[in-house]
PDB file of C-alpha atoms and ligand atoms in Angstrom:
ATOM      1  CA  UNK A  27    -101.681   8.623 -56.630  1.00 88.00           C
ATOM      2  CA  UNK A  28    -105.431   8.753 -57.040  1.00 96.00           C
ATOM      3  CA  UNK A  29    -106.576  11.592 -59.292  1.00 98.00           C
ATOM      4  CA  UNK A  30    -110.270  12.320 -58.927  1.00 98.00           C
ATOM      5  CA  UNK A  31    -111.947  14.338 -61.667  1.00 98.00           C
ATOM      6  CA  UNK A  32    -115.598  14.412 -60.648  1.00 98.00           C
ATOM      7  CA  UNK A  33    -117.497  15.882 -57.706  1.00 98.00           C
ATOM      8  CA  UNK A  34    -119.484  12.671 -57.159  1.00 98.00           C
ATOM      9  CA  UNK A  35    -116.325  10.567 -56.935  1.00 98.00           C
ATOM     10  CA  UNK A  36    -114.731  13.056 -54.547  1.00 98.00           C
ATOM     11  CA  UNK A  37    -117.834  13.028 -52.343  1.00 98.00           C
ATOM     12  CA  UNK A  38    -117.813   9.197 -52.284  1.00 98.00           C
ATOM     13  CA  UNK A  39    -114.117   9.236 -51.291  1.00 98.00           C
ATOM     14  CA  UNK A  40    -114.805  11.898 -48.614  1.00 98.00           C
ATOM     15  CA  UNK A  41    -117.461   9.685 -46.978  1.00 98.00           C
ATOM     16  CA  UNK A  42    -114.786   7.053 -46.278  1.00 97.00           C
ATOM     17  CA  UNK A  43    -112.472   9.541 -44.496  1.00 97.00           C
ATOM     18  CA  UNK A  44    -112.383  10.866 -40.949  1.00 97.00           C
ATOM     19  CA  UNK A  45    -110.413  14.150 -40.712  1.00 97.00           C
ATOM     20  CA  UNK A  46    -109.460  15.757 -43.995  1.00 98.00           C
ATOM     21  CA  UNK A  47    -106.989  18.571 -44.637  1.00 98.00           C
ATOM     22  CA  UNK A  48    -107.250  20.509 -47.876  1.00 98.00           C
ATOM     23  CA  UNK A  49    -104.678  22.311 -50.029  1.00 98.00           C
ATOM     24  CA  UNK A  50    -106.370  24.274 -52.838  1.00 98.00           C
ATOM     25  CA  UNK A  51    -103.999  25.077 -55.728  1.00 98.00           C
ATOM     26  CA  UNK A  52    -103.977  25.976 -59.397  1.00 98.00           C
ATOM     27  CA  UNK A  53    -101.301  23.334 -60.049  1.00 97.00           C
ATOM     28  CA  UNK A  54     -97.781  23.658 -61.431  1.00 96.00           C
ATOM     29  CA  UNK A  55     -96.727  22.682 -57.943  1.00 96.00           C
ATOM     30  CA  UNK A  56     -93.392  23.749 -56.458  1.00 95.00           C
ATOM     31  CA  UNK A  57     -91.649  23.555 -53.086  1.00 95.00           C
ATOM     32  CA  UNK A  58     -93.966  26.273 -51.722  1.00 96.00           C
ATOM     33  CA  UNK A  59     -97.011  24.069 -52.403  1.00 97.00           C
ATOM     34  CA  UNK A  60     -95.194  21.086 -50.931  1.00 97.00           C
ATOM     35  CA  UNK A  61     -94.788  23.034 -47.664  1.00 97.00           C
ATOM     36  CA  UNK A  62     -98.601  23.385 -47.672  1.00 98.00           C
ATOM     37  CA  UNK A  63     -98.948  19.622 -48.199  1.00 97.00           C
ATOM     38  CA  UNK A  64     -96.467  18.915 -45.378  1.00 97.00           C
ATOM     39  CA  UNK A  65     -98.453  21.193 -43.074  1.00 98.00           C
ATOM     40  CA  UNK A  66    -101.752  19.577 -44.147  1.00 98.00           C
ATOM     41  CA  UNK A  67    -100.399  16.116 -43.231  1.00 97.00           C
ATOM     42  CA  UNK A  68     -99.950  17.261 -39.621  1.00 97.00           C
ATOM     43  CA  UNK A  69    -103.625  18.103 -39.253  1.00 98.00           C
ATOM     44  CA  UNK A  70    -105.520  15.133 -40.674  1.00 97.00           C
ATOM     45  CA  UNK A  71    -105.514  11.480 -41.684  1.00 92.00           C
ATOM     46  CA  UNK A  72    -106.106  12.290 -45.344  1.00 97.00           C
ATOM     47  CA  UNK A  73    -105.178  15.197 -47.592  1.00 98.00           C
ATOM     48  CA  UNK A  74    -106.908  16.566 -50.695  1.00 98.00           C
ATOM     49  CA  UNK A  75    -104.868  18.713 -53.088  1.00 98.00           C
ATOM     50  CA  UNK A  76    -107.119  20.411 -55.620  1.00 98.00           C
ATOM     51  CA  UNK A  77    -105.716  21.486 -58.964  1.00 98.00           C
ATOM     52  CA  UNK A  78    -107.964  23.844 -60.888  1.00 98.00           C
ATOM     53  CA  UNK A  79    -107.038  26.927 -62.886  1.00 98.00           C
ATOM     54  CA  UNK A  80    -109.982  29.109 -61.977  1.00 98.00           C
ATOM     55  CA  UNK A  81    -111.043  31.308 -64.888  1.00 96.00           C
ATOM     56  CA  UNK A  82    -113.235  33.395 -62.559  1.00 97.00           C
ATOM     57  CA  UNK A  83    -110.255  34.945 -60.761  1.00 98.00           C
ATOM     58  CA  UNK A  84    -108.386  36.020 -63.909  1.00 97.00           C
ATOM     59  CA  UNK A  85    -109.043  39.386 -65.523  1.00 96.00           C
ATOM     60  CA  UNK A  86    -109.067  40.160 -69.219  1.00 94.00           C
ATOM     61  CA  UNK A  87    -105.559  40.096 -70.654  1.00 93.00           C
ATOM     62  CA  UNK A  88    -104.206  38.099 -67.708  1.00 94.00           C
ATOM     63  CA  UNK A  89    -102.454  34.741 -68.031  1.00 94.00           C
ATOM     64  CA  UNK A  90    -105.414  32.313 -67.774  1.00 96.00           C
ATOM     65  CA  UNK A  91    -104.730  30.734 -71.182  1.00 96.00           C
ATOM     66  CA  UNK A  92    -101.000  30.298 -70.696  1.00 94.00           C
ATOM     67  CA  UNK A  93    -101.074  29.413 -66.983  1.00 95.00           C
ATOM     68  CA  UNK A  94     -98.926  26.232 -66.780  1.00 95.00           C
ATOM     69  CA  UNK A  95    -100.990  23.041 -66.584  1.00 97.00           C
ATOM     70  CA  UNK A  96     -98.796  20.133 -65.441  1.00 97.00           C
ATOM     71  CA  UNK A  97    -101.149  17.595 -63.851  1.00 98.00           C
ATOM     72  CA  UNK A  98     -99.048  14.408 -64.180  1.00 97.00           C
ATOM     73  CA  UNK A  99     -95.912  16.131 -62.873  1.00 97.00           C
ATOM     74  CA  UNK A 100     -97.943  17.630 -59.990  1.00 98.00           C
ATOM     75  CA  UNK A 101     -99.431  14.244 -59.082  1.00 97.00           C
ATOM     76  CA  UNK A 102     -95.954  12.676 -58.986  1.00 97.00           C
ATOM     77  CA  UNK A 103     -94.699  15.433 -56.657  1.00 97.00           C
ATOM     78  CA  UNK A 104     -97.610  14.996 -54.246  1.00 97.00           C
ATOM     79  CA  UNK A 105     -97.239  11.184 -54.321  1.00 96.00           C
ATOM     80  CA  UNK A 106     -93.561  11.507 -53.333  1.00 95.00           C
ATOM     81  CA  UNK A 107     -94.468  13.520 -50.229  1.00 91.00           C
ATOM     82  CA  UNK A 108     -97.802  12.182 -49.120  1.00 92.00           C
ATOM     83  CA  UNK A 109     -99.057   8.614 -49.344  1.00 92.00           C
ATOM     84  CA  UNK A 110    -102.489   9.480 -47.966  1.00 93.00           C
ATOM     85  CA  UNK A 111    -103.319  12.284 -50.436  1.00 97.00           C
ATOM     86  CA  UNK A 112    -105.673  12.415 -53.390  1.00 98.00           C
ATOM     87  CA  UNK A 113    -105.688  14.996 -56.143  1.00 98.00           C
ATOM     88  CA  UNK A 114    -108.988  16.611 -57.068  1.00 98.00           C
ATOM     89  CA  UNK A 115    -108.651  17.908 -60.621  1.00 98.00           C
ATOM     90  CA  UNK A 116    -112.084  18.762 -62.032  1.00 98.00           C
ATOM     91  CA  UNK A 117    -112.391  20.252 -65.490  1.00 97.00           C
ATOM     92  CA  UNK A 118    -114.237  23.531 -66.069  1.00 96.00           C
ATOM     93  CA  UNK A 119    -117.517  21.835 -67.006  1.00 97.00           C
ATOM     94  CA  UNK A 120    -117.464  19.905 -63.756  1.00 98.00           C
ATOM     95  CA  UNK A 121    -117.008  22.974 -61.568  1.00 97.00           C
ATOM     96  CA  UNK A 122    -118.898  25.499 -63.701  1.00 97.00           C
ATOM     97  CA  UNK A 123    -121.565  23.422 -65.503  1.00 95.00           C
ATOM     98  CA  UNK A 124    -123.718  26.476 -66.189  1.00 88.00           C
ATOM     99  CA  UNK A 125    -120.865  28.219 -68.033  1.00 83.00           C
ATOM    100  CA  UNK A 126    -121.588  31.415 -66.132  1.00 89.00           C
ATOM    101  CA  UNK A 127    -121.465  31.092 -62.362  1.00 93.00           C
ATOM    102  CA  UNK A 128    -124.530  33.064 -61.278  1.00 94.00           C
ATOM    103  CA  UNK A 129    -124.077  32.862 -57.514  1.00 96.00           C
ATOM    104  CA  UNK A 130    -120.874  34.527 -56.422  1.00 97.00           C
ATOM    105  CA  UNK A 131    -119.307  35.162 -53.038  1.00 98.00           C
ATOM    106  CA  UNK A 132    -118.780  38.889 -52.641  1.00 98.00           C
ATOM    107  CA  UNK A 133    -115.910  39.831 -50.319  1.00 98.00           C
ATOM    108  CA  UNK A 134    -116.100  43.200 -48.513  1.00 98.00           C
ATOM    109  CA  UNK A 135    -114.299  46.411 -49.515  1.00 97.00           C
ATOM    110  CA  UNK A 136    -110.830  44.914 -49.074  1.00 98.00           C
ATOM    111  CA  UNK A 137    -111.414  43.180 -52.412  1.00 98.00           C
ATOM    112  CA  UNK A 138    -110.913  46.536 -54.154  1.00 98.00           C
ATOM    113  CA  UNK A 139    -107.678  47.431 -52.365  1.00 98.00           C
ATOM    114  CA  UNK A 140    -104.056  46.339 -52.872  1.00 98.00           C
ATOM    115  CA  UNK A 141    -104.114  43.563 -55.529  1.00 98.00           C
ATOM    116  CA  UNK A 142    -107.857  44.042 -55.919  1.00 98.00           C
ATOM    117  CA  UNK A 143    -107.348  47.586 -57.203  1.00 98.00           C
ATOM    118  CA  UNK A 144    -105.286  46.185 -60.076  1.00 98.00           C
ATOM    119  CA  UNK A 145    -107.232  42.936 -60.575  1.00 98.00           C
ATOM    120  CA  UNK A 146    -110.931  43.878 -60.377  1.00 97.00           C
ATOM    121  CA  UNK A 147    -113.089  40.857 -59.509  1.00 97.00           C
ATOM    122  CA  UNK A 148    -110.090  38.699 -58.601  1.00 98.00           C
ATOM    123  CA  UNK A 149    -111.042  38.130 -54.955  1.00 98.00           C
ATOM    124  CA  UNK A 150    -114.690  37.537 -55.852  1.00 98.00           C
ATOM    125  CA  UNK A 151    -113.434  34.776 -58.147  1.00 98.00           C
ATOM    126  CA  UNK A 152    -111.176  33.358 -55.448  1.00 98.00           C
ATOM    127  CA  UNK A 153    -113.848  33.479 -52.711  1.00 98.00           C
ATOM    128  CA  UNK A 154    -116.383  31.856 -55.034  1.00 98.00           C
ATOM    129  CA  UNK A 155    -114.194  28.966 -56.160  1.00 98.00           C
ATOM    130  CA  UNK A 156    -112.823  28.357 -52.659  1.00 98.00           C
ATOM    131  CA  UNK A 157    -116.390  28.216 -51.297  1.00 98.00           C
ATOM    132  CA  UNK A 158    -117.341  25.720 -54.010  1.00 98.00           C
ATOM    133  CA  UNK A 159    -114.248  23.629 -53.266  1.00 98.00           C
ATOM    134  CA  UNK A 160    -114.944  23.778 -49.510  1.00 99.00           C
ATOM    135  CA  UNK A 161    -118.513  22.586 -50.148  1.00 98.00           C
ATOM    136  CA  UNK A 162    -117.247  19.709 -52.263  1.00 98.00           C
ATOM    137  CA  UNK A 163    -114.249  18.613 -50.169  1.00 98.00           C
ATOM    138  CA  UNK A 164    -115.771  19.433 -46.746  1.00 98.00           C
ATOM    139  CA  UNK A 165    -112.348  19.664 -45.112  1.00 98.00           C
ATOM    140  CA  UNK A 166    -111.723  20.077 -41.402  1.00 98.00           C
ATOM    141  CA  UNK A 167    -108.607  22.134 -42.103  1.00 98.00           C
ATOM    142  CA  UNK A 168    -107.411  24.096 -45.142  1.00 98.00           C
ATOM    143  CA  UNK A 169    -103.857  25.365 -45.687  1.00 98.00           C
ATOM    144  CA  UNK A 170    -103.121  28.657 -47.471  1.00 98.00           C
ATOM    145  CA  UNK A 171     -99.755  30.253 -48.175  1.00 98.00           C
ATOM    146  CA  UNK A 172     -98.884  33.605 -46.596  1.00 98.00           C
ATOM    147  CA  UNK A 173     -97.378  34.674 -49.904  1.00 98.00           C
ATOM    148  CA  UNK A 174    -100.937  35.520 -50.997  1.00 98.00           C
ATOM    149  CA  UNK A 175    -101.474  37.513 -47.817  1.00 98.00           C
ATOM    150  CA  UNK A 176    -104.567  39.364 -49.004  1.00 98.00           C
ATOM    151  CA  UNK A 177    -106.099  36.119 -50.260  1.00 98.00           C
ATOM    152  CA  UNK A 178    -105.438  34.507 -46.878  1.00 98.00           C
ATOM    153  CA  UNK A 179    -107.121  37.497 -45.197  1.00 98.00           C
ATOM    154  CA  UNK A 180    -110.182  37.264 -47.470  1.00 98.00           C
ATOM    155  CA  UNK A 181    -110.526  33.495 -46.936  1.00 98.00           C
ATOM    156  CA  UNK A 182    -110.118  33.746 -43.171  1.00 98.00           C
ATOM    157  CA  UNK A 183    -112.732  36.466 -42.834  1.00 98.00           C
ATOM    158  CA  UNK A 184    -115.082  34.643 -45.224  1.00 98.00           C
ATOM    159  CA  UNK A 185    -114.833  31.429 -43.180  1.00 98.00           C
ATOM    160  CA  UNK A 186    -115.446  33.377 -39.986  1.00 98.00           C
ATOM    161  CA  UNK A 187    -118.366  35.478 -41.232  1.00 98.00           C
ATOM    162  CA  UNK A 188    -120.064  32.657 -43.102  1.00 98.00           C
ATOM    163  CA  UNK A 189    -119.579  30.212 -40.200  1.00 98.00           C
ATOM    164  CA  UNK A 190    -117.769  27.651 -42.285  1.00 98.00           C
ATOM    165  CA  UNK A 191    -116.598  24.869 -39.931  1.00 98.00           C
ATOM    166  CA  UNK A 192    -113.038  24.878 -41.276  1.00 98.00           C
ATOM    167  CA  UNK A 193    -109.775  25.816 -39.564  1.00 98.00           C
ATOM    168  CA  UNK A 194    -107.604  27.927 -41.826  1.00 98.00           C
ATOM    169  CA  UNK A 195    -103.888  27.257 -41.361  1.00 98.00           C
ATOM    170  CA  UNK A 196    -101.467  29.882 -42.724  1.00 98.00           C
ATOM    171  CA  UNK A 197     -98.139  28.583 -44.043  1.00 98.00           C
ATOM    172  CA  UNK A 198     -94.958  30.670 -44.359  1.00 97.00           C
ATOM    173  CA  UNK A 199     -93.793  31.700 -47.810  1.00 97.00           C
ATOM    174  CA  UNK A 200     -91.276  29.332 -49.409  1.00 96.00           C
ATOM    175  CA  UNK A 201     -88.245  31.193 -50.797  1.00 97.00           C
ATOM    176  CA  UNK A 202     -85.387  30.482 -53.174  1.00 97.00           C
ATOM    177  CA  UNK A 203     -81.928  30.850 -51.548  1.00 97.00           C
ATOM    178  CA  UNK A 204     -81.703  34.406 -52.955  1.00 98.00           C
ATOM    179  CA  UNK A 205     -84.968  35.368 -51.230  1.00 98.00           C
ATOM    180  CA  UNK A 206     -87.372  35.276 -54.184  1.00 98.00           C
ATOM    181  CA  UNK A 207     -90.788  34.028 -53.063  1.00 98.00           C
ATOM    182  CA  UNK A 208     -91.649  30.749 -54.807  1.00 97.00           C
ATOM    183  CA  UNK A 209     -94.426  31.167 -57.347  1.00 96.00           C
ATOM    184  CA  UNK A 210     -95.616  29.378 -60.468  1.00 93.00           C
ATOM    185  CA  UNK A 211     -95.324  32.734 -62.242  1.00 94.00           C
ATOM    186  CA  UNK A 212     -91.522  32.815 -61.652  1.00 96.00           C
ATOM    187  CA  UNK A 213     -91.391  30.430 -64.612  1.00 96.00           C
ATOM    188  CA  UNK A 214     -92.336  33.360 -66.894  1.00 96.00           C
ATOM    189  CA  UNK A 215     -89.125  35.265 -65.993  1.00 98.00           C
ATOM    190  CA  UNK A 216     -86.182  35.467 -68.412  1.00 98.00           C
ATOM    191  CA  UNK A 217     -82.709  34.703 -66.971  1.00 98.00           C
ATOM    192  CA  UNK A 218     -82.001  38.423 -66.486  1.00 98.00           C
ATOM    193  CA  UNK A 219     -85.387  39.037 -64.889  1.00 98.00           C
ATOM    194  CA  UNK A 220     -84.921  36.041 -62.586  1.00 98.00           C
ATOM    195  CA  UNK A 221     -81.619  37.559 -61.390  1.00 98.00           C
ATOM    196  CA  UNK A 222     -83.348  40.888 -60.692  1.00 98.00           C
ATOM    197  CA  UNK A 223     -86.536  39.496 -59.106  1.00 98.00           C
ATOM    198  CA  UNK A 224     -85.168  39.075 -55.507  1.00 98.00           C
ATOM    199  CA  UNK A 225     -84.927  42.882 -55.367  1.00 98.00           C
ATOM    200  CA  UNK A 226     -88.487  42.864 -54.006  1.00 98.00           C
ATOM    201  CA  UNK A 227     -87.401  40.750 -51.066  1.00 98.00           C
ATOM    202  CA  UNK A 228     -84.360  42.996 -50.566  1.00 98.00           C
ATOM    203  CA  UNK A 229     -86.678  46.000 -50.195  1.00 98.00           C
ATOM    204  CA  UNK A 230     -89.024  44.157 -47.850  1.00 98.00           C
ATOM    205  CA  UNK A 231     -86.059  43.356 -45.605  1.00 98.00           C
ATOM    206  CA  UNK A 232     -84.761  46.931 -45.827  1.00 98.00           C
ATOM    207  CA  UNK A 233     -88.124  48.457 -44.927  1.00 98.00           C
ATOM    208  CA  UNK A 234     -88.536  45.914 -42.130  1.00 98.00           C
ATOM    209  CA  UNK A 235     -85.150  46.873 -40.636  1.00 98.00           C
ATOM    210  CA  UNK A 236     -85.899  50.586 -40.907  1.00 98.00           C
ATOM    211  CA  UNK A 237     -89.255  50.167 -39.147  1.00 98.00           C
ATOM    212  CA  UNK A 238     -87.676  48.063 -36.389  1.00 98.00           C
ATOM    213  CA  UNK A 239     -85.117  50.864 -35.998  1.00 98.00           C
ATOM    214  CA  UNK A 240     -87.960  53.323 -35.351  1.00 97.00           C
ATOM    215  CA  UNK A 241     -88.770  54.764 -38.792  1.00 96.00           C
ATOM    216  CA  UNK A 242     -92.509  55.465 -39.064  1.00 95.00           C
ATOM    217  CA  UNK A 243     -92.724  57.392 -42.328  1.00 97.00           C
ATOM    218  CA  UNK A 244     -94.134  54.370 -44.155  1.00 98.00           C
ATOM    219  CA  UNK A 245     -94.945  56.352 -47.306  1.00 98.00           C
ATOM    220  CA  UNK A 246     -91.349  57.610 -47.602  1.00 98.00           C
ATOM    221  CA  UNK A 247     -89.962  54.080 -47.191  1.00 98.00           C
ATOM    222  CA  UNK A 248     -92.344  52.781 -49.846  1.00 98.00           C
ATOM    223  CA  UNK A 249     -91.493  55.636 -52.194  1.00 98.00           C
ATOM    224  CA  UNK A 250     -87.767  54.938 -51.851  1.00 98.00           C
ATOM    225  CA  UNK A 251     -88.256  51.227 -52.659  1.00 98.00           C
ATOM    226  CA  UNK A 252     -90.595  51.986 -55.531  1.00 98.00           C
ATOM    227  CA  UNK A 253     -88.280  54.489 -57.200  1.00 98.00           C
ATOM    228  CA  UNK A 254     -85.350  52.064 -56.881  1.00 98.00           C
ATOM    229  CA  UNK A 255     -87.356  49.326 -58.650  1.00 98.00           C
ATOM    230  CA  UNK A 256     -88.400  51.697 -61.432  1.00 98.00           C
ATOM    231  CA  UNK A 257     -84.824  52.962 -61.857  1.00 98.00           C
ATOM    232  CA  UNK A 258     -83.674  49.368 -62.226  1.00 98.00           C
ATOM    233  CA  UNK A 259     -86.096  48.827 -65.086  1.00 98.00           C
ATOM    234  CA  UNK A 260     -89.131  47.285 -63.399  1.00 98.00           C
ATOM    235  CA  UNK A 261     -92.103  47.984 -65.645  1.00 98.00           C
ATOM    236  CA  UNK A 262     -94.573  49.016 -62.959  1.00 98.00           C
ATOM    237  CA  UNK A 263     -94.911  49.115 -59.203  1.00 98.00           C
ATOM    238  CA  UNK A 264     -98.577  48.417 -58.484  1.00 98.00           C
ATOM    239  CA  UNK A 265     -98.174  49.126 -54.781  1.00 98.00           C
ATOM    240  CA  UNK A 266     -95.824  49.013 -51.837  1.00 98.00           C
ATOM    241  CA  UNK A 267     -97.723  49.512 -48.606  1.00 98.00           C
ATOM    242  CA  UNK A 268     -97.398  49.002 -44.889  1.00 98.00           C
ATOM    243  CA  UNK A 269    -100.630  47.742 -43.362  1.00 98.00           C
ATOM    244  CA  UNK A 270    -101.908  46.408 -40.076  1.00 98.00           C
ATOM    245  CA  UNK A 271    -101.196  42.666 -40.306  1.00 98.00           C
ATOM    246  CA  UNK A 272    -104.422  41.697 -38.550  1.00 98.00           C
ATOM    247  CA  UNK A 273    -106.957  44.080 -40.143  1.00 98.00           C
ATOM    248  CA  UNK A 274    -105.164  44.947 -43.416  1.00 98.00           C
ATOM    249  CA  UNK A 275    -106.067  48.588 -42.757  1.00 98.00           C
ATOM    250  CA  UNK A 276    -103.341  51.149 -43.583  1.00 98.00           C
ATOM    251  CA  UNK A 277    -100.814  51.018 -40.744  1.00 98.00           C
ATOM    252  CA  UNK A 278    -100.782  53.714 -38.104  1.00 96.00           C
ATOM    253  CA  UNK A 279     -97.803  54.709 -36.004  1.00 93.00           C
ATOM    254  CA  UNK A 280     -99.260  52.908 -32.996  1.00 94.00           C
ATOM    255  CA  UNK A 281     -99.820  49.516 -34.680  1.00 97.00           C
ATOM    256  CA  UNK A 282     -97.664  46.668 -33.399  1.00 97.00           C
ATOM    257  CA  UNK A 283     -98.539  43.963 -35.929  1.00 98.00           C
ATOM    258  CA  UNK A 284     -97.472  45.057 -39.387  1.00 98.00           C
ATOM    259  CA  UNK A 285     -97.212  43.647 -42.877  1.00 98.00           C
ATOM    260  CA  UNK A 286     -95.400  45.203 -45.825  1.00 98.00           C
ATOM    261  CA  UNK A 287     -97.046  44.203 -49.100  1.00 98.00           C
ATOM    262  CA  UNK A 288     -95.619  44.616 -52.592  1.00 98.00           C
ATOM    263  CA  UNK A 289     -96.837  43.949 -56.129  1.00 98.00           C
ATOM    264  CA  UNK A 290     -94.661  44.943 -59.070  1.00 98.00           C
ATOM    265  CA  UNK A 291     -94.212  43.999 -62.678  1.00 98.00           C
ATOM    266  CA  UNK A 292     -90.875  42.837 -64.038  1.00 98.00           C
ATOM    267  CA  UNK A 293     -91.201  42.703 -67.811  1.00 97.00           C
ATOM    268  CA  UNK A 294     -94.592  41.058 -68.330  1.00 95.00           C
ATOM    269  CA  UNK A 295     -94.560  39.171 -65.047  1.00 96.00           C
ATOM    270  CA  UNK A 296     -96.457  40.435 -62.036  1.00 97.00           C
ATOM    271  CA  UNK A 297     -94.751  39.443 -58.777  1.00 98.00           C
ATOM    272  CA  UNK A 298     -96.172  39.787 -55.277  1.00 98.00           C
ATOM    273  CA  UNK A 299     -94.544  39.345 -51.898  1.00 98.00           C
ATOM    274  CA  UNK A 300     -94.933  40.484 -48.308  1.00 98.00           C
ATOM    275  CA  UNK A 301     -93.341  40.407 -44.887  1.00 98.00           C
ATOM    276  CA  UNK A 302     -95.278  40.396 -41.623  1.00 98.00           C
ATOM    277  CA  UNK A 303     -93.730  41.153 -38.257  1.00 98.00           C
ATOM    278  CA  UNK A 304     -94.279  42.623 -34.806  1.00 98.00           C
ATOM    279  CA  UNK A 305     -92.786  45.877 -33.517  1.00 97.00           C
TER     280      UNK A 305
HETATM  281  O1  LIG B 427    -103.837  30.533 -54.420  1.00 55.51           O
HETATM  282  C1  LIG B 427    -104.285  29.910 -55.406  1.00 55.51           C
HETATM  283  O2  LIG B 427    -103.595  29.103 -56.017  1.00 55.51           O
HETATM  284  C2  LIG B 427    -105.705  30.171 -55.852  1.00 55.51           C
HETATM  285  O3  LIG B 427    -106.056  31.490 -55.706  1.00 55.51           O
HETATM  286  C3  LIG B 427    -106.729  29.240 -55.173  1.00 55.51           C
HETATM  287  C4  LIG B 427    -106.784  29.476 -53.677  1.00 55.51           C
HETATM  288  C5  LIG B 427    -106.371  27.787 -55.440  1.00 55.51           C
HETATM  289  C6  LIG B 427    -108.130  29.499 -55.734  1.00 55.51           C
HETATM  290  O4  LIG B 427    -108.181  29.275 -57.095  1.00 55.51           O
END
């Protein structure tokens, strides 16, 4: 497995390739990432998996310092699945040589809603690093997981509005057999917390069923789920909301494409999940 650390080397490699599919990650790869790699393989002759823990998208007091960094293990996983992939793993000096990134990509108001309301600047950091990575890798296709639904929305609208010649491919959320969405942050959970964590998915399913059965009091459904989580000892429910799946605007009773989005803290771990569907 070729691991490329510099932009110049990556650009030289890119010149030799025809169609390239790109999977941007922060590493500590799991089956959810591997589904992205599998999808990427379908769209191009060569695949780039980037591994970069992007300081710019972490707020103060968040887990930037302790975010798991497992490059060799990640490279072995990708090599098992994809013979025509390279890993792009720049260090911070390579991607942010000026220490402070002065030019940033500013997403619209959605960046301050949902996760953005609890992680100020997060989506600016994501949009900025993804733009840099797109400029370096110059992919034809890029795969993003639906687990980070708001991120996927921001990237899709950025690519559209900034005329980036890249097709964004959404990939379904990988789940453990008990329904918990796969995430690198699941590794922070204690055994008891891990047993409790699928409760988020349980509530997504319950709200989904209620809406399919005709319930349209979205706030009441969210309130019921939220108070159950808090009663069971969850530290905080950042939000549970039903939104229009296409626009991410708060859902109205006449919307047909919906997504339920949740972010909640179990102990010190912040978990997010969502479920999109048609009614
Ligand atoms: O989803 C992630 O892992 C990150 O937000 C991304 C897209 C790799 C940007 O750092």
